[in-house]
Coordinates of C-alpha atoms in Angstrom, one line a residue:
Chain J
M977 CA 20.2 -24.3 -8.2
S978 CA 16.8 -23.1 -9.3
V979 CA 15.9 -19.8 -10.4
A980 CA 14.4 -17.3 -8.1
L981 CA 13.2 -14.5 -10.9
S982 CA 13.0 -14.7 -14.6
I983 CA 12.4 -11.6 -16.5
K984 CA 11.9 -11.9 -19.9
Q985 CA 11.6 -9.2 -22.3
L986 CA 9.8 -6.7 -19.7
S987 CA 8.4 -3.9 -21.6
K988 CA 6.3 -1.5 -19.6
T989 CA 5.2 2.1 -21.3
Y990 CA 3.1 4.6 -18.9
D991 CA -0.9 6.2 -19.7
N992 CA 1.5 9.4 -20.7
G993 CA 3.3 7.8 -23.6
F994 CA 7.0 7.2 -21.2
E995 CA 8.7 3.9 -21.9
A996 CA 9.8 3.3 -18.6
L997 CA 11.1 -0.5 -19.7
K998 CA 12.2 -1.4 -23.1
G999 CA 12.3 -5.3 -23.2
I1000 CA 14.5 -6.3 -20.2
D1001 CA 16.0 -9.9 -19.7
L1002 CA 17.3 -10.4 -16.1
E1003 CA 17.3 -13.6 -14.1
V1004 CA 18.5 -14.6 -10.8
K1005 CA 19.4 -17.5 -9.1
E1006 CA 18.2 -18.8 -5.7
G1007 CA 20.3 -17.9 -2.7
D1008 CA 22.2 -15.0 -4.6
F1009 CA 21.9 -11.4 -2.8
F1010 CA 21.6 -9.3 -5.7
A1011 CA 21.9 -5.4 -6.5
L1012 CA 19.8 -3.6 -9.4
L1013 CA 21.1 -0.5 -10.0
G1014 CA 20.6 2.6 -11.8
P1015 CA 20.1 6.5 -11.3
N1016 CA 16.5 7.8 -10.5
G1017 CA 13.9 7.2 -13.0
A1018 CA 15.8 4.7 -14.9
G1019 CA 12.9 1.6 -14.4
K1020 CA 14.3 0.2 -11.4
S1021 CA 10.9 1.2 -9.2
T1022 CA 8.9 0.2 -12.3
T1023 CA 10.7 -3.2 -12.5
I1024 CA 10.2 -4.1 -8.7
G1025 CA 6.6 -2.6 -9.3
V1026 CA 5.3 -4.9 -12.1
I1027 CA 7.3 -8.2 -10.1
C1028 CA 4.9 -7.3 -7.2
S1029 CA 1.8 -6.5 -9.4
L1030 CA 1.3 -2.7 -8.3
V1031 CA 2.6 -1.8 -11.9
T1032 CA 0.4 -3.2 -14.7
K1033 CA 3.6 -4.5 -17.2
S1034 CA 2.8 -3.9 -20.9
G1035 CA 4.6 -6.9 -22.2
G1036 CA 6.8 -9.7 -21.0
K1037 CA 6.9 -12.5 -18.7
V1038 CA 7.8 -13.0 -15.3
S1039 CA 8.2 -15.7 -13.2
I1040 CA 8.8 -16.0 -9.5
F1041 CA 10.5 -19.2 -8.3
G1042 CA 9.0 -20.8 -11.8
H1043 CA 5.6 -19.2 -11.0
D1044 CA 3.8 -17.4 -13.7
I1045 CA 2.9 -14.1 -12.3
D1046 CA -0.4 -14.2 -15.1
T1047 CA -1.3 -17.6 -14.5
D1048 CA 0.2 -18.4 -10.9
F1049 CA -0.6 -15.5 -9.5
A1050 CA -0.9 -16.1 -6.1
A1051 CA 2.1 -18.8 -5.8
A1052 CA 3.9 -16.6 -7.2
K1053 CA 3.4 -13.7 -4.3
K1054 CA 3.6 -16.4 -1.6
E1055 CA 6.9 -17.1 -2.5
L1056 CA 7.7 -13.0 -2.8
G1057 CA 7.7 -10.4 0.5
I1058 CA 8.3 -6.9 -0.4
V1059 CA 10.0 -4.1 1.3
P1060 CA 9.0 -0.7 -0.8
Q1061 CA 11.2 2.9 -0.9
E1062 CA 7.9 4.6 0.8
F1063 CA 6.0 3.8 3.8
N1064 CA 2.9 2.3 2.8
F1065 CA 1.4 1.1 6.3
S1066 CA -1.2 2.9 7.9
Q1067 CA 0.2 5.4 10.7
F1068 CA -2.5 4.4 12.8
E1069 CA -2.2 1.1 13.4
Q1070 CA -0.3 -0.5 15.8
V1071 CA 3.4 -1.9 15.0
R1072 CA 2.1 -6.0 16.3
T1073 CA -1.1 -5.4 14.3
I1074 CA 0.1 -4.6 10.5
V1075 CA 2.5 -7.6 10.9
V1076 CA 0.0 -9.9 12.1
N1077 CA -2.6 -8.4 9.6
Q1078 CA -0.5 -9.1 6.8
A1079 CA 0.4 -12.6 7.6
G1080 CA -3.7 -12.7 7.2
Y1081 CA -3.6 -11.3 4.0
Y1082 CA -1.4 -14.3 3.4
G1083 CA -3.4 -17.0 4.9
L1084 CA -1.2 -17.7 7.6
K1085 CA -3.6 -18.8 10.9
K1086 CA -3.9 -16.0 13.6
S1087 CA -1.7 -18.6 15.9
L1088 CA 1.3 -18.7 13.7
A1089 CA 1.1 -15.2 12.8
E1090 CA 1.2 -13.9 16.2
E1091 CA 4.1 -15.8 17.0
R1092 CA 6.7 -15.1 13.6
A1093 CA 5.0 -11.4 14.0
D1094 CA 6.7 -11.5 17.7
K1095 CA 10.0 -13.5 16.6
Y1096 CA 10.6 -10.8 14.0
L1097 CA 9.8 -7.5 15.7
K1098 CA 12.2 -9.2 18.3
Q1099 CA 15.3 -9.7 15.7
L1100 CA 14.7 -6.3 14.2
G1101 CA 14.5 -4.4 17.6
L1102 CA 11.0 -3.4 17.4
W1103 CA 9.2 -5.5 20.5
E1104 CA 9.6 -2.3 23.1
K1105 CA 7.7 -0.7 20.3
R1106 CA 4.9 -3.5 19.1
H1107 CA 2.0 -1.9 20.8
T1108 CA 2.8 1.8 19.5
P1109 CA 0.7 3.3 16.5
A1110 CA 3.3 3.3 13.5
R1111 CA 3.3 7.1 13.0
M1112 CA 5.3 7.3 16.7
L1113 CA 8.4 5.0 14.9
S1114 CA 11.3 6.5 13.7
G1115 CA 12.4 6.6 10.0
G1116 CA 14.8 3.8 10.6
M1117 CA 11.7 1.6 12.6
K1118 CA 9.5 2.3 10.3
R1119 CA 12.1 0.9 7.3
R1120 CA 12.5 -2.1 10.2
L1121 CA 8.7 -2.9 10.4
M1122 CA 8.4 -2.8 6.6
I1123 CA 11.1 -5.4 6.6
A1124 CA 9.2 -7.5 8.9
R1125 CA 6.2 -7.0 7.8
A1126 CA 7.9 -8.8 4.4
L1127 CA 9.2 -11.1 6.0
V1128 CA 6.3 -12.9 8.5
H1129 CA 5.1 -15.3 5.7
E1130 CA 8.6 -16.2 5.4
P1131 CA 9.3 -15.3 1.6
H1132 CA 12.2 -17.5 -0.8
L1133 CA 12.5 -14.0 -2.5
L1134 CA 12.8 -10.8 -0.7
I1135 CA 12.6 -7.6 -2.7
L1136 CA 14.0 -4.3 -1.0
D1137 CA 13.7 -0.9 -3.0
E1138 CA 16.5 1.6 -1.0
P1139 CA 16.1 -0.4 2.2
T1140 CA 19.1 1.7 4.2
A1141 CA 17.8 5.6 2.4
G1142 CA 17.7 7.9 5.2
V1143 CA 18.8 5.4 8.3
D1144 CA 21.6 6.6 10.3
I1145 CA 25.5 4.2 9.6
E1146 CA 25.1 2.3 12.5
L1147 CA 21.6 1.2 12.1
R1148 CA 22.4 0.6 8.5
R1149 CA 25.1 -1.7 9.5
S1150 CA 23.0 -3.7 11.8
M1151 CA 20.5 -3.9 8.9
W1152 CA 23.3 -5.0 6.1
E1153 CA 23.8 -7.8 9.1
F1154 CA 20.7 -9.0 9.7
L1155 CA 20.1 -9.1 5.8
Q1156 CA 23.4 -11.2 5.5
D1157 CA 22.0 -13.4 8.1
I1158 CA 18.6 -14.2 5.9
N1159 CA 20.0 -14.5 2.9
A1160 CA 22.6 -17.4 4.7
K1161 CA 19.5 -19.2 6.0
G1162 CA 18.5 -19.0 2.1
T1163 CA 16.5 -16.7 1.2
T1164 CA 17.2 -15.2 -2.4
I1165 CA 17.5 -11.2 -1.7
I1166 CA 17.5 -8.6 -4.3
L1167 CA 18.5 -4.8 -3.3
T1168 CA 18.1 -1.4 -5.0
T1169 CA 20.3 1.1 -3.5
H1170 CA 22.0 4.2 -3.9
Y1171 CA 24.8 3.9 -1.8
L1172 CA 27.2 1.6 -4.0
E1173 CA 29.1 0.5 -1.2
E1174 CA 26.2 -0.8 0.1
A1175 CA 25.6 -3.4 -3.2
E1176 CA 30.0 -3.7 -2.8
S1177 CA 30.0 -5.1 0.8
L1178 CA 26.8 -7.2 0.6
C1179 CA 26.2 -8.3 -3.2
R1180 CA 27.5 -11.0 -5.2
N1181 CA 25.8 -9.9 -8.9
I1182 CA 25.2 -7.2 -10.2
A1183 CA 22.5 -5.4 -13.1
I1184 CA 23.0 -2.1 -13.9
I1185 CA 20.0 -0.4 -15.8
D1186 CA 19.5 2.6 -16.9
K1187 CA 16.6 4.4 -19.3
G1188 CA 14.8 1.1 -19.4
N1189 CA 17.3 -1.0 -20.1
I1190 CA 20.0 -3.1 -18.6
V1191 CA 23.1 -1.9 -19.4
E1192 CA 25.8 -5.1 -17.3
N1193 CA 24.5 -7.5 -15.7
T1194 CA 27.0 -9.7 -14.4
S1195 CA 28.9 -10.6 -10.5
I1196 CA 30.8 -8.1 -8.6
K1197 CA 34.1 -9.8 -8.9
A1198 CA 33.4 -9.4 -12.3
L1199 CA 33.1 -5.9 -12.9
L1200 CA 35.1 -4.6 -10.3
K1201 CA 38.0 -6.6 -12.2
T1202 CA 37.0 -4.3 -15.4
L1203 CA 38.6 -1.4 -13.4
N1204 CA 42.0 -0.6 -14.6
K1205 CA 42.8 2.2 -12.5
E1206 CA 42.2 3.6 -8.8
V1207 CA 42.6 7.1 -7.1
F1208 CA 44.3 6.7 -3.6
V1209 CA 44.2 9.8 -1.5
L1210 CA 47.5 10.0 0.5
D1211 CA 47.5 12.5 4.0
T1212 CA 51.2 13.4 4.1
R1213 CA 52.7 14.7 8.1
E1214 CA 54.4 17.8 6.2
A1215 CA 52.5 20.8 4.9
L1216 CA 53.2 20.9 1.2
T1217 CA 52.9 23.8 -1.3
A1218 CA 53.6 21.9 -4.5
A1219 CA 53.1 18.0 -5.4
P1220 CA 55.6 16.1 -5.2
E1221 CA 57.5 14.8 -8.6
V1222 CA 57.7 10.6 -9.0
E1223 CA 58.6 9.3 -12.1
G1224 CA 56.2 7.3 -13.7
Y1225 CA 53.1 9.1 -11.8
Q1226 CA 51.0 11.9 -11.7
L1227 CA 50.5 13.5 -8.2
K1228 CA 47.9 16.0 -7.6
L1229 CA 47.8 18.4 -4.4
V1230 CA 44.4 18.7 -2.9
E1231 CA 45.0 20.9 0.2
E1232 CA 48.5 21.4 2.6
H1233 CA 48.1 17.7 3.5
S1234 CA 46.7 15.9 0.9
L1235 CA 47.4 14.2 -2.2
E1236 CA 45.9 12.3 -4.5
I1237 CA 47.1 9.3 -6.9
E1238 CA 45.8 7.6 -9.9
I1239 CA 47.2 4.4 -9.8
E1240 CA 47.1 2.2 -13.1
K1241 CA 46.5 -1.4 -12.4
G1242 CA 49.4 -3.4 -11.9
G1243 CA 51.2 -0.3 -11.1
S1244 CA 53.0 -0.3 -7.2
L1245 CA 52.5 1.9 -3.9
N1246 CA 56.3 0.6 -2.6
E1247 CA 57.5 2.9 -5.6
V1248 CA 55.5 6.0 -5.0
F1249 CA 56.4 5.7 -0.7
E1250 CA 59.6 5.3 -1.3
S1251 CA 59.9 8.1 -3.7
L1252 CA 58.2 10.2 -1.6
T1253 CA 60.2 9.2 1.4
R1254 CA 63.3 10.4 -0.6
S1255 CA 62.1 13.9 -1.3
G1256 CA 61.2 14.2 3.0
V1257 CA 57.4 13.3 2.2
H1258 CA 55.9 11.1 5.2
V1259 CA 52.3 9.1 4.2
V1260 CA 50.6 9.3 7.7
S1261 CA 47.5 7.5 6.3
M1262 CA 45.6 6.5 2.8
R1263 CA 42.2 5.9 1.7
N1264 CA 40.7 5.4 -1.6
K1265 CA 39.0 8.3 -3.3
A1266 CA 35.9 7.1 -4.0
N1267 CA 34.2 4.2 -4.3
R1268 CA 35.1 2.0 -6.9
L1269 CA 31.8 0.6 -7.8
E1270 CA 30.6 4.2 -7.6
E1271 CA 33.4 4.8 -10.9
L1272 CA 32.0 2.0 -13.0
F1273 CA 28.6 2.5 -12.3
V1274 CA 29.3 6.1 -13.3
S1275 CA 31.3 5.3 -17.0
L1276 CA 28.5 2.4 -17.4
V1277 CA 25.1 5.2 -17.2
N1278 CA 27.7 7.3 -18.9
G1279 CA 28.4 5.2 -21.5
S1280 CA 24.7 3.9 -22.3
A1281 CA 23.5 7.8 -22.2
D1282 CA 26.4 8.4 -24.5
K1283 CA 25.0 5.2 -26.5
T1284 CA 21.5 6.8 -26.8
E1285 CA 22.9 10.3 -27.8
K1286 CA 24.5 8.7 -31.3
A1287 CA 21.6 6.9 -31.5
E1288 CA 19.4 9.6 -31.5
V1289 CA 22.0 12.1 -34.2
K1290 CA 22.1 8.7 -36.7
A1291 CA 18.4 8.9 -36.4
Chain X
M585 CA -4.9 -20.1 -2.3
S586 CA -7.1 -22.8 -0.6
P587 CA -10.9 -22.4 1.2
Q588 CA -9.1 -22.0 4.3
E589 CA -6.5 -19.4 3.8
Q590 CA -9.1 -17.3 2.4
W591 CA -11.2 -16.9 4.6
I592 CA -8.2 -15.9 7.0
A593 CA -7.4 -13.4 4.8
L594 CA -11.8 -12.4 4.5
T595 CA -11.7 -12.7 8.4
T596 CA -8.4 -10.5 8.5
I597 CA -9.8 -7.8 6.7
I598 CA -13.6 -7.8 8.2
R599 CA -11.6 -7.6 11.6
K600 CA -8.7 -4.7 10.7
E601 CA -12.4 -2.9 9.0
I602 CA -14.2 -3.1 12.1
H603 CA -11.7 -2.2 14.8
R604 CA -10.9 0.5 12.3
F605 CA -14.3 2.2 12.8
M606 CA -14.8 1.1 17.1
R607 CA -10.8 2.7 17.1
I608 CA -12.6 6.2 16.0
W609 CA -16.0 5.3 17.7
V610 CA -16.4 9.2 18.7
Q611 CA -16.4 9.8 14.9
T612 CA -18.4 7.2 13.6
L613 CA -20.9 6.0 16.0
V614 CA -21.8 8.7 18.2
P615 CA -22.6 11.5 15.7
P616 CA -25.2 9.8 13.7
V617 CA -27.2 8.5 17.0
I618 CA -27.1 12.1 18.4
T619 CA -28.3 13.3 14.7
M620 CA -30.9 10.4 14.5
A621 CA -31.5 11.4 18.2
L622 CA -32.4 14.7 17.5
Y623 CA -34.5 14.3 14.7
F624 CA -37.2 12.0 17.0
V625 CA -37.1 15.1 19.3
I626 CA -37.2 17.5 16.5
F627 CA -39.2 16.2 13.9
G628 CA -41.0 13.3 16.1
T629 CA -42.6 14.8 19.6
L630 CA -42.3 18.8 19.2
I631 CA -43.4 19.1 15.2
G632 CA -44.7 15.5 14.9
S633 CA -47.5 15.9 17.3
R634 CA -48.8 18.9 15.1
I635 CA -48.5 17.2 12.5
G636 CA -50.6 14.1 12.9
E637 CA -51.3 11.1 11.2
M638 CA -49.4 9.6 7.9
G639 CA -50.2 6.7 6.3
G640 CA -52.2 5.3 9.2
F641 CA -49.4 6.0 11.8
N642 CA -48.5 8.9 14.2
Y643 CA -45.7 10.9 12.9
M644 CA -43.3 9.6 14.8
S645 CA -44.1 6.2 14.2
F646 CA -43.9 6.9 10.7
V647 CA -40.3 8.4 10.5
V648 CA -38.6 6.3 12.8
P649 CA -38.2 3.3 10.3
G650 CA -36.7 6.3 7.6
L651 CA -34.2 7.9 10.0
I652 CA -33.2 3.9 11.0
M653 CA -32.7 3.2 6.9
M654 CA -30.7 6.8 6.9
S655 CA -28.6 6.3 9.4
V656 CA -28.1 2.9 7.6
I657 CA -27.3 3.7 4.6
T658 CA -25.2 7.2 5.6
N659 CA -22.7 4.8 7.3
S660 CA -22.5 2.2 5.1
Y661 CA -21.4 4.2 2.1
S662 CA -19.1 6.5 4.6
N663 CA -17.3 3.4 6.0
V664 CA -15.9 2.0 3.0
V665 CA -15.8 5.2 1.0
S666 CA -13.5 6.5 4.1
S667 CA -11.9 3.4 5.0
F668 CA -10.8 2.6 1.2
Y669 CA -10.1 5.6 0.1
S670 CA -7.6 6.5 3.8
A671 CA -5.6 2.8 2.6
K672 CA -5.4 4.3 -1.1
F673 CA -3.9 7.5 0.6
Q674 CA -1.6 6.0 2.9
H675 CA -1.1 3.5 0.6
N676 CA -1.2 0.4 2.6
I677 CA -3.9 -0.9 0.1
E678 CA -0.3 -1.9 -1.4
E679 CA -0.4 -4.4 1.5
L680 CA -3.4 -6.1 0.0
L681 CA -2.4 -5.7 -3.4
V682 CA 0.8 -7.4 -2.8
S683 CA -0.8 -10.4 -1.2
P684 CA -2.4 -13.7 -3.0
T685 CA -6.0 -12.6 -1.5
P686 CA -8.0 -12.0 -4.7
N687 CA -9.7 -9.2 -5.5
Y688 CA -13.5 -11.1 -4.6
I689 CA -12.2 -11.3 -1.0
I690 CA -11.0 -7.8 -0.9
L691 CA -14.3 -6.6 -2.4
L692 CA -16.1 -8.8 0.3
G693 CA -14.0 -7.8 3.2
F694 CA -14.6 -4.3 2.5
I695 CA -18.4 -4.3 2.2
C696 CA -18.7 -6.5 5.3
G697 CA -16.8 -3.5 7.2
G698 CA -19.3 -1.1 5.8
V699 CA -22.3 -3.9 6.0
A700 CA -21.3 -3.8 9.9
R701 CA -21.1 -0.7 10.9
G702 CA -24.3 0.1 8.9
L703 CA -26.2 -2.6 11.1
M704 CA -24.4 -1.5 14.0
V705 CA -25.2 2.4 13.7
G706 CA -28.9 1.2 12.5
L707 CA -29.4 -0.6 15.7
I708 CA -28.2 1.8 18.0
V709 CA -30.3 4.0 16.4
T710 CA -33.5 1.5 17.0
V711 CA -32.5 1.5 20.2
V712 CA -32.4 4.7 20.9
S713 CA -36.2 5.5 19.0
L714 CA -37.4 2.9 21.5
L715 CA -37.1 6.2 23.8
F716 CA -39.5 8.1 21.9
T717 CA -41.7 5.1 20.1
K718 CA -43.0 1.4 20.9
L719 CA -41.7 -0.4 17.3
H720 CA -44.0 -3.9 17.0
I721 CA -41.6 -5.1 13.7
Q722 CA -44.8 -6.9 11.1
H723 CA -42.2 -8.5 8.6
L724 CA -39.3 -9.4 10.6
G725 CA -37.8 -11.3 7.3
I726 CA -38.3 -8.3 5.0
T727 CA -37.3 -5.8 7.6
V728 CA -33.6 -7.5 8.0
A729 CA -33.5 -8.6 4.4
I730 CA -33.9 -5.1 3.1
V731 CA -31.7 -3.6 5.8
L732 CA -28.8 -5.9 4.9
M733 CA -29.0 -5.3 1.1
T734 CA -29.2 -1.8 1.1
S735 CA -26.2 -2.2 3.4
I736 CA -24.4 -3.9 0.9
L737 CA -25.7 -1.6 -1.6
F738 CA -24.3 1.2 -0.6
S739 CA -21.2 -0.3 0.8
L740 CA -20.7 -1.3 -2.7
M741 CA -21.5 2.2 -3.9
G742 CA -19.1 3.6 -1.2
F743 CA -16.1 1.2 -2.9
V744 CA -16.8 2.4 -6.4
N745 CA -16.8 6.2 -5.0
A746 CA -13.0 5.6 -3.4
V747 CA -11.8 3.7 -5.7
Y748 CA -12.4 6.7 -8.4
A749 CA -11.4 9.8 -6.1
N750 CA -8.7 11.4 -5.7
S751 CA -9.1 13.9 -3.0
F752 CA -10.7 13.8 0.6
D753 CA -12.7 16.6 -1.0
D754 CA -13.9 13.7 -4.2
I755 CA -15.2 11.7 -1.1
S756 CA -17.4 14.1 0.3
I757 CA -18.9 15.2 -3.1
I758 CA -21.1 12.3 -3.5
P759 CA -22.3 11.9 -0.5
T760 CA -23.2 15.7 0.1
F761 CA -24.6 16.6 -3.6
V762 CA -26.5 13.0 -3.9
L763 CA -26.8 10.9 -1.5
T764 CA -28.3 13.9 0.7
P765 CA -30.7 15.2 -1.4
L766 CA -31.8 11.3 -2.5
T767 CA -32.1 10.5 1.2
Y768 CA -34.0 13.0 2.2
L769 CA -36.1 13.0 -1.3
G770 CA -36.8 8.9 -0.5
G771 CA -39.6 9.4 1.7
V772 CA -37.9 9.3 5.0
F773 CA -39.8 12.0 6.6
Y774 CA -43.5 12.0 4.1
S775 CA -45.4 9.5 2.1
I776 CA -45.3 10.5 -1.5
S777 CA -49.3 10.2 -1.7
L778 CA -48.7 13.8 -0.2
L779 CA -47.3 15.0 -3.3
P780 CA -49.0 15.8 -6.9
E781 CA -49.1 13.2 -9.2
F782 CA -46.1 14.5 -11.4
W783 CA -43.5 14.6 -8.0
Q784 CA -44.9 11.3 -7.4
G785 CA -43.8 9.6 -10.5
V786 CA -40.1 11.9 -10.5
S787 CA -40.3 10.4 -6.7
Q788 CA -40.2 6.8 -8.5
L789 CA -37.3 7.8 -9.7
N790 CA -35.3 7.5 -6.3
P791 CA -34.1 4.3 -5.9
V792 CA -33.3 5.0 -2.1
L793 CA -37.5 5.4 -2.2
Y794 CA -37.4 1.9 -2.3
M795 CA -35.6 0.5 0.2
V796 CA -36.8 3.3 2.6
N797 CA -40.5 2.4 2.1
A798 CA -39.5 -1.6 1.8
F799 CA -38.3 -1.2 5.4
R800 CA -41.1 0.7 6.5
Y801 CA -43.0 -2.0 4.9
G802 CA -41.4 -4.4 7.1
V803 CA -41.9 -2.8 10.3
L804 CA -45.5 -1.1 10.2
G805 CA -46.8 -2.8 7.2
V806 CA -47.2 0.0 5.0
S807 CA -45.5 1.4 1.6
D808 CA -45.9 3.6 -1.2
I809 CA -44.4 0.9 -3.5
N810 CA -44.2 -2.8 -4.9
I811 CA -42.2 -4.5 -2.3
S812 CA -41.2 -7.3 -4.8
F813 CA -40.0 -4.6 -7.2
A814 CA -37.9 -3.2 -4.6
F815 CA -36.2 -6.0 -3.4
A816 CA -35.8 -7.2 -7.5
G817 CA -34.2 -4.0 -8.2
V818 CA -32.0 -3.6 -4.9
A819 CA -30.3 -7.3 -5.7
V820 CA -30.0 -5.8 -9.5
F821 CA -28.0 -3.0 -8.3
I822 CA -25.9 -5.1 -6.2
V823 CA -25.4 -7.7 -9.0
A824 CA -24.1 -4.9 -11.4
L825 CA -21.9 -3.0 -9.3
T826 CA -20.2 -6.2 -7.6
V827 CA -19.1 -7.0 -11.3
Y828 CA -18.5 -3.6 -11.4
C829 CA -16.4 -3.1 -8.9
L830 CA -14.5 -6.5 -9.5
H831 CA -13.9 -5.5 -13.2
L832 CA -11.8 -1.8 -11.3
L833 CA -9.9 -4.4 -9.1
K834 CA -9.1 -6.8 -12.0
T835 CA -7.8 -3.9 -14.4
G836 CA -6.2 -1.6 -11.5
K837 CA -8.4 1.5 -11.9
R838 CA -6.5 3.9 -9.7
L839 CA -4.8 1.7 -8.0
R840 CA -1.9 -0.1 -10.3
A841 CA 0.3 2.3 -12.1

């Protein structure tokens, strides 16, 4: 399996002296569905900006399917489709024109460009709006328009920078299905998102970036295995005034019908339910308190912050 | 990109540019025609009849080539500066910057858009001028060549302005405070032979004077300046500005972070 994206010692220092990337290395395999996560200002958008040449790098190498973005930029760009965070199309042009023109910039003949534009506008539910000026679209439609535009030259690597930001749940789910479908057909996808549930549901591998450094780069499965505890919320039929005692477990009363319990890796919920039943408490429903990936993300980013602080103290 | 792909990219940009100014024709094509028609009525017919001859021609015949050239200059410049800056402002210039389209194709596409609008407005103004006077073009080749070169030159200048502009104010400062005075003082309305010697010398520092006079020479066969020098000067400016625009695109000045 070839490498879709290779980043070596990538660094970027802006004119104001801000060091956005501090020599990161990253490799994404062909066919992967890859998540690039990080808090605001961590360097995600700078990384994507360098890959698609909207940001000039200070150092390092980037290649897309083996094509160096400096020496073989045309071939590299043909392999890449980009869906940016902000809307970046002309608000006055019609939906179909935007997509057809983008195909033209990649050298596609008009007949093929129109055929592809129609195909993706239909797949993304924009066919009825094809003659509508872009400014008249809803936020969700604008996001889908940017996906159609990014796919019109049929790139092998698609990068989406927070594609579902501000999109309602139903539409988000349909976009997930669409992305899973094109990934299954062979398109490598890199996704940045603030919805960690999105990364957990869609992606196989993940890199977490913080303060210009990659602080974790592994598979989602391997990352989740490192979690040694989970917090569950139990909804009870009975109204409670205090948390019941369960030997070996710490329960916390959140509301009169709601308990929180932390389960260590290897712990058994059966013991908890049996004990609660003996105490006359019946659990009617149960859920994870927080997204598991979110907990890991917070701990990794906080860990990175602690390291930085310690280094600064030593210095 | 193969030459064929580059051609497709170029025609896409040109088509988009022409479609842009045709879509807003009330803003782009009508106002210059109305303005020029008013010039013809006021300076040509009403005041011109009292001025008498200039350069051996009645004033209307003298002023028409200058006014056509003025409309070509302002419209070539305005088209590129407003289109490219709007693309920067709305970030849709990124559509081109992330694509494999080479920089020279991007530049050529925008310049062709500026030239197309400049020539279209120039042609409409010429047709309108025929309602007021007769035009017997003396040197067709010179007329076409200088109008084409002038529209290319001012399209390039509009491109530089758009790259450096940070606001919509910035794209109106140069046309208002530089372009308009240079055009009005560039021999559109008068022959510099009417000026005292000192001001004739000063006028010869104005590049617009050479373009207006070269065009007037093409149409009427008279000029205040050396035509060869005018062509050479415009050609040098075109080459220098093209190199500079390509440098701006390559370095990503105000376009890439």
